[in-house]
XYZ file of N, CA and C in Angstrom:
285
model
N -85.344 10.030 -52.782
C -83.923 9.744 -52.861
C -83.339 9.694 -51.459
N -82.478 8.707 -51.242
C -81.816 8.552 -49.957
C -80.355 8.215 -50.189
N -79.522 8.606 -49.263
C -78.116 8.236 -49.313
C -77.921 7.002 -48.447
N -77.464 5.916 -49.050
C -77.207 4.666 -48.347
C -75.777 4.268 -48.644
N -74.960 4.175 -47.627
C -73.540 3.852 -47.793
C -72.884 4.750 -48.833
N -73.282 5.990 -48.873
C -72.681 6.938 -49.799
C -73.244 6.866 -51.206
N -74.217 5.982 -51.449
C -74.822 5.852 -52.769
C -76.263 6.342 -52.701
N -76.794 6.775 -53.821
C -78.160 7.268 -53.861
C -79.118 6.112 -54.105
N -80.145 6.013 -53.267
C -81.147 4.955 -53.410
C -82.492 5.584 -53.737
N -83.177 5.033 -54.712
C -84.519 5.475 -55.075
C -85.460 4.319 -54.771
N -86.362 4.512 -53.826
C -87.283 3.445 -53.442
C -88.691 4.003 -53.370
N -89.635 3.205 -53.805
C -91.028 3.614 -53.723
C -91.853 2.442 -53.206
N -92.835 2.746 -52.405
C -93.739 1.716 -51.909
C -95.049 2.346 -51.496
N -96.144 1.803 -51.936
C -97.473 2.313 -51.603
C -97.599 3.809 -51.914
N -96.920 4.283 -52.948
C -97.028 5.677 -53.327
C -96.154 6.622 -52.531
N -95.434 6.101 -51.525
C -94.541 6.938 -50.730
C -93.117 6.454 -50.915
N -92.182 7.327 -50.696
C -90.770 6.940 -50.794
C -90.345 6.284 -49.484
N -89.665 5.174 -49.583
C -89.165 4.464 -48.411
C -87.657 4.347 -48.490
N -87.028 4.410 -47.361
C -85.603 4.115 -47.264
C -85.447 2.622 -47.529
N -84.353 2.201 -48.144
C -84.154 0.791 -48.483
C -84.364 -0.096 -47.273
N -83.742 0.268 -46.149
C -83.833 -0.588 -44.965
C -85.246 -0.581 -44.400
N -85.958 0.529 -44.482
C -87.331 0.592 -44.008
C -88.226 -0.329 -44.823
N -88.011 -0.365 -46.128
C -88.815 -1.231 -46.988
C -88.606 -2.692 -46.618
N -87.383 -3.076 -46.315
C -87.103 -4.447 -45.907
C -87.791 -4.731 -44.578
N -87.720 -3.799 -43.653
C -88.345 -3.966 -42.340
C -89.861 -4.108 -42.480
N -90.485 -3.282 -43.285
C -91.930 -3.351 -43.470
C -92.323 -4.686 -44.091
N -91.533 -5.169 -45.036
C -91.821 -6.450 -45.671
C -91.798 -7.569 -44.635
N -90.854 -7.534 -43.714
C -90.747 -8.576 -42.699
C -91.885 -8.494 -41.683
N -92.283 -7.291 -41.327
C -93.306 -7.110 -40.298
C -94.708 -7.374 -40.854
N -94.905 -7.126 -42.105
C -96.220 -7.298 -42.725
C -96.065 -8.189 -43.950
N -96.007 -9.462 -43.725
C -95.700 -10.390 -44.813
C -96.777 -10.425 -45.895
N -97.954 -9.896 -45.628
C -98.987 -9.896 -46.658
C -98.828 -8.731 -47.637
N -97.886 -7.837 -47.383
C -97.570 -6.770 -48.327
C -96.355 -7.178 -49.143
N -96.308 -6.745 -50.380
C -95.176 -7.067 -51.231
C -94.499 -5.775 -51.663
N -93.207 -5.747 -51.519
C -92.420 -4.585 -51.900
C -91.323 -5.027 -52.847
N -91.042 -4.223 -53.812
C -89.891 -4.453 -54.669
C -88.769 -3.586 -54.126
N -87.732 -4.225 -53.655
C -86.581 -3.502 -53.128
C -85.451 -3.712 -54.108
N -84.950 -2.659 -54.656
C -83.900 -2.742 -55.662
C -82.587 -2.244 -55.083
N -81.555 -3.036 -55.250
C -80.222 -2.655 -54.805
C -79.393 -2.347 -56.043
N -78.958 -1.134 -56.149
C -78.121 -0.728 -57.270
C -76.756 -0.381 -56.707
N -75.739 -0.990 -57.202
C -74.352 -0.843 -56.754
C -74.093 -1.596 -55.451
N -75.029 -1.587 -54.519
C -74.806 -2.284 -53.256
C -74.662 -3.781 -53.462
N -75.448 -4.351 -54.394
C -75.397 -5.794 -54.576
C -74.112 -6.258 -55.243
N -73.363 -5.366 -55.845
C -72.100 -5.770 -56.466
C -71.118 -6.317 -55.445
N -71.198 -5.844 -54.225
C -70.237 -6.259 -53.202
C -70.856 -7.225 -52.198
N -71.981 -7.812 -52.537
C -72.663 -8.758 -51.651
C -72.851 -10.084 -52.385
N -71.864 -10.981 -52.353
C -72.020 -12.227 -53.105
C -73.142 -13.112 -52.581
N -73.579 -12.915 -51.371
C -74.682 -13.700 -50.810
C -75.722 -12.767 -50.184
N -76.210 -11.839 -50.980
C -77.165 -10.835 -50.505
C -78.408 -11.447 -49.859
N -79.045 -12.473 -50.433
C -80.235 -13.036 -49.777
C -79.957 -13.548 -48.368
N -78.815 -14.192 -48.157
C -78.454 -14.700 -46.829
C -78.255 -13.540 -45.866
N -77.573 -12.503 -46.307
C -77.339 -11.336 -45.451
C -78.657 -10.690 -45.024
N -79.610 -10.594 -45.940
C -80.898 -9.987 -45.609
C -81.710 -10.877 -44.674
N -81.714 -12.178 -44.922
C -82.478 -13.101 -44.076
C -81.921 -13.178 -42.668
N -80.604 -13.133 -42.537
C -79.952 -13.307 -41.235
C -79.599 -11.985 -40.551
N -79.984 -10.858 -41.152
C -79.643 -9.529 -40.624
C -78.143 -9.355 -40.430
N -77.370 -9.847 -41.389
C -75.912 -9.707 -41.369
C -75.571 -8.375 -42.028
N -74.692 -7.576 -41.439
C -74.346 -6.278 -42.036
C -73.820 -6.426 -43.468
N -74.168 -5.453 -44.294
C -73.697 -5.454 -45.678
C -72.254 -4.978 -45.741
N -71.514 -5.519 -46.696
C -70.139 -5.091 -46.920
C -70.171 -3.731 -47.607
N -69.518 -2.722 -47.045
C -69.520 -1.416 -47.715
C -68.714 -1.485 -49.008
N -69.165 -0.801 -50.056
C -68.439 -0.848 -51.321
C -67.102 -0.123 -51.234
N -66.122 -0.679 -51.895
C -64.800 -0.056 -52.010
C -64.720 0.492 -53.430
N -64.848 1.803 -53.576
C -64.902 2.428 -54.896
C -63.707 2.074 -55.773
N -62.564 1.778 -55.163
C -61.382 1.451 -55.964
C -61.497 0.079 -56.622
N -62.422 -0.767 -56.142
C -62.594 -2.101 -56.718
C -63.764 -2.188 -57.693
N -64.594 -1.166 -57.752
C -65.725 -1.202 -58.665
C -65.243 -1.025 -60.097
N -66.119 -1.238 -61.059
C -65.751 -1.246 -62.477
C -64.960 -0.005 -62.881
N -63.882 -0.262 -63.574
C -63.051 0.810 -64.115
C -62.832 0.533 -65.592
N -63.033 1.515 -66.425
C -62.851 1.360 -67.866
C -61.432 0.894 -68.155
N -61.306 -0.160 -68.940
C -59.997 -0.670 -69.331
C -59.414 -1.697 -68.383
N -59.989 -1.867 -67.194
C -59.497 -2.856 -66.244
C -60.128 -4.199 -66.581
N -59.335 -5.118 -67.120
C -59.851 -6.410 -67.538
C -59.587 -7.507 -66.517
N -59.132 -7.144 -65.329
C -58.887 -8.144 -64.290
C -60.183 -8.403 -63.526
N -60.300 -9.573 -62.898
C -61.517 -9.872 -62.137
C -61.549 -9.219 -60.755
N -60.563 -8.421 -60.415
C -60.513 -7.786 -59.098
C -61.777 -6.972 -58.855
N -62.411 -7.245 -57.723
C -63.621 -6.528 -57.383
C -64.893 -7.238 -57.794
N -64.805 -8.200 -58.694
C -65.995 -8.930 -59.117
C -66.080 -10.304 -58.476
N -64.960 -10.906 -58.186
C -64.977 -12.284 -57.688
C -64.282 -12.462 -56.348
N -63.846 -11.387 -55.716
C -63.104 -11.545 -54.466
C -63.741 -10.836 -53.267
N -65.025 -10.534 -53.338
C -65.709 -9.920 -52.203
C -65.969 -10.988 -51.152
N -65.854 -10.653 -49.865
C -66.043 -11.654 -48.811
C -67.506 -12.071 -48.655
N -67.699 -13.364 -48.392
C -69.028 -13.870 -48.078
C -69.353 -13.511 -46.635
N -70.566 -13.722 -46.217
C -71.003 -13.338 -44.877
C -70.198 -14.014 -43.780
N -69.706 -15.214 -44.040
C -68.931 -15.908 -43.015
C -67.479 -15.450 -42.982
N -67.119 -14.479 -43.827
C -65.764 -13.944 -43.829
C -64.839 -14.604 -44.824
N -65.279 -15.668 -45.448
C -64.433 -16.369 -46.412
C -64.758 -15.936 -47.826
N -63.759 -15.996 -48.682
C -63.969 -15.775 -50.103
C -64.043 -17.155 -50.727
N -65.137 -17.430 -51.395
C -65.323 -18.754 -51.981
C -64.920 -18.736 -53.444
N -64.239 -19.776 -53.858
C -63.858 -19.893 -55.260
C -64.947 -20.650 -55.998
N -65.250 -20.202 -57.200
C -66.249 -20.879 -58.017
C -65.655 -21.169 -59.377
N -66.324 -22.035 -60.108
C -65.862 -22.353 -61.457
C -66.534 -21.451 -62.487
N -67.238 -20.435 -62.037
C -67.893 -19.501 -62.940
C -69.289 -19.934 -63.346
N -69.779 -21.044 -62.790
C -71.115 -21.536 -63.116
C -72.050 -21.260 -61.950
N -73.318 -21.044 -62.277
C -74.325 -20.829 -61.237
C -74.837 -22.144 -60.727
């Protein structure tokens, strides 16, 4: 277990526990190894997580006040997180 941005991360690789960022670093340095890196809660605030990881762009820290709240039916916090370039992109809800 590790604390990452105030959240608990559970990561395993090769039978040992790895910090999330260490697992990403090892994957890049040794491309013949495969690691499953799971982001829980962190990916909610990263609309372009693959780009951020590939380009080493800092992750947006989560704002607990915008995360899911029981009874809150507004899209606040789900569709207005900034992209890596600083802009919020509008979508039609389709992938």
